[in-house]
């Protein structure tokens, strides 16, 4: 949709008629000094569509009767201004909207040459501007405000643009953008939706964090159990899969150094599969063959006659065996102590984690106690304001009062609805009376229109008869022409008329007769013309009066139809309200008295109601927090009972850490001793 043409007539700064034609103009630039009417053109577009100018709504200037009428023209007696705008749609269809206003504030709206009521006209303009999806949605269609719609879709005023550009903060620009686009209500709904969504996700996030902490705690416990067992397996000779694979690959590398036959693989072992087992078995067979060969060499050497001192050697061997046994016994004893130390370290690490867990619970409990204290102080403040002691209130008392207050509020709402229903019914009666009065006036206006139409017909008939008389006087005109001819002939001093053949006594008598005949013809013709003109003036006056009466008749008809529509809408609304009506009284005065009585109760107890609700919520919250404290105490008790043998270290992280450090120091020394014993055993 494009603006095809704008016509301003005594509108604001534009005196007289000004026409702006935008045909085949894709880009239109309006420039000029301040105060020369650039903004007025946009005001005209705004006003002809919505009947208002957004930048002056609510201002004192807007309330002046000549706000829209050019001031100079108004001083010269012009008391009306108008704006006419032609829209051109893509399908080449044109629609013309014209809005005019008089100095008394009355407006007139004409769409495509047809006068239409302001209310219905606004709806028709909305239908022209919006798409079918909106017009088909009754609720959305009824909710459209033309002024807001224009601001958000067609025109951005200088003031809005300046406020948006000069916004110092993103939030200010966001709020202004919401206002410009007419999204304030939807923006607020979206904010509330985001807040609710944030609460839900925060709740889920906290649950995930709690579950994550729980899993971390379980992982630490499992790791604490796993590490000592891993160390123990290493000390007892057990091997992990990784360790076995490393040894196999080391074994394969050693075999390469011996240059054994049939050893031709260059790949490392990556898995403990059946194929790898076969390879290792083959390697073992090769080693056994090599050992047999070496045993044979040993046997050959022993056959040689080599003698030694057996007694001395045996004594030395016995001593070495004894030392080996002692070293093994010490290593075993140390290893046993290491196992016990590892087990104790595992337990103490669990106790340490328990201490950390209990410390976190302690902080949580202290935070809850702080919240309880804050809520209690708030309840005391509320109690002081209400001049009561909340500790003496029971939940049952609060619930009973809240029920009574809510019941009173519901009753007040029902009373207000009943009053609205009765007022609407009174309004319907007034409208029906007004419709009846309009019907009588309409009949009188209709009769007046019919009478005026009859008078117009009679006047037309008289004018037609006079025109006929005028036509019939053609013969006289011909006679006049003849007389003129005769007058011409008189110049020849004739006494006889050559046209009619009449003889006169003298030339003077002939001239006198001709002049008299000419005067009579002219007089008759002039009288007929004057009568025709008089009847035409009379007809114009009657026609003007008829147009005025006909316009008033249409206005009365439109007003009558509008009232009938209002009556139907109000009756529908009253019917709907009657269905939910629970009040038996039908006297509006009694309803007013009852409303005043209930409102007094509500106003008197509203502060108490809010206080009781806060007290109830506070007590409920305190009970929930106390229950949390009890749950924490149970959890702390359960964790403490798991470590009854080490109760002295529960809550004493410093001494616990000292104990762990001592045991770790012992473990390091013991490991060193075990390694030293094993090395000496190997040497012996």
Short mmCIF file of C-alpha atoms in Angstrom, two decimals, residues 179-414:
data_model
loop_
_atom_site.label_atom_id
_atom_site.label_comp_id
_atom_site.label_asym_id
_atom_site.label_seq_id
_atom_site.Cartn_x
_atom_site.Cartn_y
_atom_site.Cartn_z
CA UNK A 179 6.87 1.89 23.34
CA UNK A 180 7.50 2.77 19.66
CA UNK A 181 6.53 -0.71 18.45
CA UNK A 182 3.56 -0.95 20.79
CA UNK A 183 5.01 -4.03 22.49
CA UNK A 184 5.01 -2.78 26.09
CA UNK A 185 2.42 -5.26 27.27
CA UNK A 186 3.95 -8.11 25.30
CA UNK A 187 7.45 -7.08 26.45
CA UNK A 188 6.29 -7.26 30.09
CA UNK A 189 4.72 -10.66 29.49
CA UNK A 190 7.97 -11.81 27.87
CA UNK A 191 10.01 -10.53 30.83
CA UNK A 192 7.75 -12.40 33.26
CA UNK A 193 8.05 -15.49 31.06
CA UNK A 194 11.87 -15.18 31.10
CA UNK A 195 11.86 -14.73 34.88
CA UNK A 196 9.70 -17.84 35.35
CA UNK A 197 11.89 -19.73 32.88
CA UNK A 198 15.01 -18.54 34.71
CA UNK A 199 13.59 -19.80 38.01
CA UNK A 200 12.82 -23.21 36.50
CA UNK A 201 16.28 -23.53 34.92
CA UNK A 202 17.93 -22.27 38.13
CA UNK A 203 16.06 -24.96 40.02
CA UNK A 204 17.21 -27.60 37.52
CA UNK A 205 20.75 -26.16 37.59
CA UNK A 206 20.89 -26.39 41.39
CA UNK A 207 19.63 -29.97 41.21
CA UNK A 208 22.36 -30.81 38.66
CA UNK A 209 25.03 -29.15 40.85
CA UNK A 210 23.81 -31.10 43.88
CA UNK A 211 23.88 -34.34 41.90
CA UNK A 212 27.35 -33.43 40.57
CA UNK A 213 28.65 -32.81 44.11
CA UNK A 214 27.16 -36.10 45.20
CA UNK A 215 28.86 -37.97 42.34
CA UNK A 216 32.17 -36.22 43.10
CA UNK A 217 31.86 -37.32 46.72
CA UNK A 218 31.16 -40.92 45.64
CA UNK A 219 34.10 -40.78 43.22
CA UNK A 220 36.41 -39.62 45.99
CA UNK A 221 35.21 -42.46 48.21
CA UNK A 222 35.75 -45.02 45.46
CA UNK A 223 39.14 -43.55 44.61
CA UNK A 224 40.13 -43.69 48.27
CA UNK A 225 39.26 -47.40 48.29
CA UNK A 226 40.91 -48.05 44.92
CA UNK A 227 44.34 -46.47 45.47
CA UNK A 228 45.33 -48.53 48.55
CA UNK A 229 44.19 -51.71 46.83
CA UNK A 230 46.25 -50.75 43.78
CA UNK A 231 49.33 -50.23 45.97
CA UNK A 232 48.64 -53.49 47.78
CA UNK A 233 48.35 -55.40 44.50
CA UNK A 234 51.67 -53.98 43.38
CA UNK A 235 53.33 -55.08 46.64
CA UNK A 236 51.84 -58.61 46.50
CA UNK A 237 53.02 -59.14 42.93
CA UNK A 238 49.66 -58.73 41.20
CA UNK A 239 49.85 -56.98 37.89
CA UNK A 240 47.44 -54.75 36.08
CA UNK A 241 46.74 -55.20 32.40
CA UNK A 242 48.95 -52.22 31.55
CA UNK A 243 51.80 -53.58 33.68
CA UNK A 244 51.58 -57.00 32.04
CA UNK A 245 51.63 -55.48 28.55
CA UNK A 246 54.67 -53.37 29.49
CA UNK A 247 56.50 -56.47 30.79
CA UNK A 248 55.63 -58.46 27.66
CA UNK A 249 56.98 -55.72 25.43
CA UNK A 250 60.11 -55.48 27.61
CA UNK A 251 60.46 -59.28 27.39
CA UNK A 252 60.16 -59.10 23.62
CA UNK A 253 62.90 -56.46 23.54
CA UNK A 254 65.21 -58.61 25.71
CA UNK A 255 64.70 -61.59 23.42
CA UNK A 256 65.88 -59.52 20.48
CA UNK A 257 69.17 -58.99 22.27
CA UNK A 258 69.73 -62.77 22.39
CA UNK A 259 69.20 -63.17 18.64
CA UNK A 260 66.97 -66.20 19.12
CA UNK A 261 65.93 -68.16 16.08
CA UNK A 262 62.39 -67.75 14.71
CA UNK A 263 62.04 -64.38 16.51
CA UNK A 264 60.87 -62.13 13.67
CA UNK A 265 58.09 -59.84 15.04
CA UNK A 266 58.55 -56.08 15.32
CA UNK A 267 55.14 -55.21 16.81
CA UNK A 268 54.50 -54.32 20.43
CA UNK A 269 51.80 -56.06 22.46
CA UNK A 270 48.66 -53.92 22.69
CA UNK A 271 46.08 -56.39 23.97
CA UNK A 272 46.08 -59.68 25.91
CA UNK A 273 44.55 -61.80 23.14
CA UNK A 274 44.90 -65.42 22.15
CA UNK A 275 47.30 -64.52 19.31
CA UNK A 276 49.61 -62.67 21.71
CA UNK A 277 49.46 -65.67 24.07
CA UNK A 278 50.62 -67.97 21.25
CA UNK A 279 53.50 -65.60 20.44
CA UNK A 280 54.60 -65.50 24.08
CA UNK A 281 54.30 -69.29 24.35
CA UNK A 282 56.56 -69.63 21.32
CA UNK A 283 59.05 -67.24 22.94
CA UNK A 284 58.97 -69.33 26.13
CA UNK A 285 59.68 -72.50 24.16
CA UNK A 286 62.68 -70.78 22.59
CA UNK A 287 63.95 -69.70 26.00
CA UNK A 288 63.52 -73.23 27.40
CA UNK A 289 65.56 -74.62 24.54
CA UNK A 290 68.23 -72.03 25.27
CA UNK A 291 68.17 -73.03 28.96
CA UNK A 292 68.63 -76.69 28.06
CA UNK A 293 71.59 -75.74 25.96
CA UNK A 294 73.03 -73.72 28.82
CA UNK A 295 72.39 -76.63 31.25
CA UNK A 296 74.33 -78.85 28.91
CA UNK A 297 77.22 -76.36 28.98
CA UNK A 298 76.97 -76.34 32.81
CA UNK A 299 77.06 -80.15 32.91
CA UNK A 300 80.13 -80.18 30.67
CA UNK A 301 81.87 -77.69 32.95
CA UNK A 302 80.98 -79.63 36.11
CA UNK A 303 82.50 -82.78 34.62
CA UNK A 304 85.84 -81.01 34.63
CA UNK A 305 88.01 -81.80 37.65
CA UNK A 306 87.64 -78.56 39.48
CA UNK A 307 87.74 -78.92 43.34
CA UNK A 308 86.96 -76.31 45.96
CA UNK A 309 86.82 -76.15 49.75
CA UNK A 310 83.28 -77.44 50.33
CA UNK A 311 83.20 -76.75 54.10
CA UNK A 312 84.07 -73.09 53.78
CA UNK A 313 81.67 -72.65 50.91
CA UNK A 314 78.83 -74.36 52.78
CA UNK A 315 79.39 -72.19 55.83
CA UNK A 316 79.28 -69.10 53.65
CA UNK A 317 76.16 -70.34 51.91
CA UNK A 318 74.45 -71.06 55.24
CA UNK A 319 75.30 -67.59 56.49
CA UNK A 320 73.92 -66.01 53.31
CA UNK A 321 70.74 -68.11 53.57
CA UNK A 322 70.29 -67.06 57.17
CA UNK A 323 70.76 -63.40 56.26
CA UNK A 324 68.33 -63.80 53.41
CA UNK A 325 65.70 -65.31 55.71
CA UNK A 326 66.18 -62.49 58.21
CA UNK A 327 65.92 -59.87 55.48
CA UNK A 328 62.79 -61.53 54.06
CA UNK A 329 61.26 -61.66 57.54
CA UNK A 330 62.00 -57.96 58.07
CA UNK A 331 60.65 -57.12 54.61
CA UNK A 332 57.48 -59.12 55.33
CA UNK A 333 57.06 -57.40 58.68
CA UNK A 334 57.54 -54.01 57.05
CA UNK A 335 55.14 -54.96 54.29
CA UNK A 336 52.50 -55.97 56.80
CA UNK A 337 52.92 -52.62 58.56
CA UNK A 338 52.66 -50.89 55.19
CA UNK A 339 49.36 -52.65 54.47
CA UNK A 340 48.00 -51.57 57.84
CA UNK A 341 49.26 -48.01 57.28
CA UNK A 342 47.68 -47.90 53.83
CA UNK A 343 44.40 -49.15 55.25
CA UNK A 344 44.55 -46.55 58.01
CA UNK A 345 45.42 -43.79 55.52
CA UNK A 346 42.41 -44.84 53.43
CA UNK A 347 40.15 -44.60 56.46
CA UNK A 348 41.66 -41.28 57.57
CA UNK A 349 41.20 -39.85 54.07
CA UNK A 350 37.55 -40.84 54.22
CA UNK A 351 37.34 -39.13 57.64
CA UNK A 352 38.98 -36.04 56.09
CA UNK A 353 36.38 -35.94 53.34
CA UNK A 354 33.70 -36.44 55.94
CA UNK A 355 35.07 -33.44 57.84
CA UNK A 356 34.88 -31.36 54.66
CA UNK A 357 31.34 -32.59 54.09
CA UNK A 358 30.37 -31.76 57.68
CA UNK A 359 31.98 -28.33 57.37
CA UNK A 360 29.89 -27.64 54.26
CA UNK A 361 26.78 -28.80 56.13
CA UNK A 362 27.74 -26.55 59.05
CA UNK A 363 27.96 -23.55 56.73
CA UNK A 364 24.63 -24.53 55.19
CA UNK A 365 23.06 -24.82 58.65
CA UNK A 366 24.47 -21.42 59.68
CA UNK A 367 23.08 -19.88 56.49
CA UNK A 368 19.66 -21.39 57.24
CA UNK A 369 19.81 -20.12 60.82
CA UNK A 370 20.64 -16.63 59.50
CA UNK A 371 17.62 -16.84 57.17
CA UNK A 372 15.42 -17.94 60.06
CA UNK A 373 16.67 -15.03 62.15
CA UNK A 374 15.96 -12.58 59.32
CA UNK A 375 12.46 -14.00 58.77
CA UNK A 376 11.80 -13.87 62.53
CA UNK A 377 12.84 -10.21 62.68
CA UNK A 378 10.55 -9.48 59.73
CA UNK A 379 7.67 -11.26 61.48
CA UNK A 380 8.31 -9.19 64.61
CA UNK A 381 8.18 -5.99 62.54
CA UNK A 382 4.91 -7.10 60.93
CA UNK A 383 3.51 -8.01 64.34
CA UNK A 384 4.44 -4.59 65.76
CA UNK A 385 2.72 -2.88 62.83
CA UNK A 386 -0.40 -4.98 63.41
CA UNK A 387 -0.06 -4.62 67.20
CA UNK A 388 -0.19 -8.39 67.72
CA UNK A 389 2.18 -11.16 68.72
CA UNK A 390 2.65 -13.54 65.82
CA UNK A 391 3.87 -16.27 68.19
CA UNK A 392 0.37 -16.45 69.71
CA UNK A 393 -1.23 -16.88 66.27
CA UNK A 394 -2.06 -20.36 65.04
CA UNK A 395 -2.16 -21.40 61.42
CA UNK A 396 -5.83 -22.25 61.88
CA UNK A 397 -6.63 -18.69 63.01
CA UNK A 398 -4.77 -17.25 60.06
CA UNK A 399 -6.47 -19.63 57.61
CA UNK A 400 -9.94 -18.81 59.00
CA UNK A 401 -9.30 -15.05 58.73
CA UNK A 402 -7.92 -15.41 55.18
CA UNK A 403 -10.95 -17.46 54.17
CA UNK A 404 -13.27 -14.82 55.60
CA UNK A 405 -11.38 -11.99 53.89
CA UNK A 406 -11.31 -13.82 50.53
CA UNK A 407 -15.00 -14.61 50.84
CA UNK A 408 -15.66 -10.91 51.50
CA UNK A 409 -13.51 -9.99 48.47
CA UNK A 410 -15.43 -12.46 46.28
CA UNK A 411 -18.71 -11.04 47.58
CA UNK A 412 -17.49 -7.51 46.79
CA UNK A 413 -16.56 -8.60 43.27
CA UNK A 414 -20.01 -10.14 42.80
#
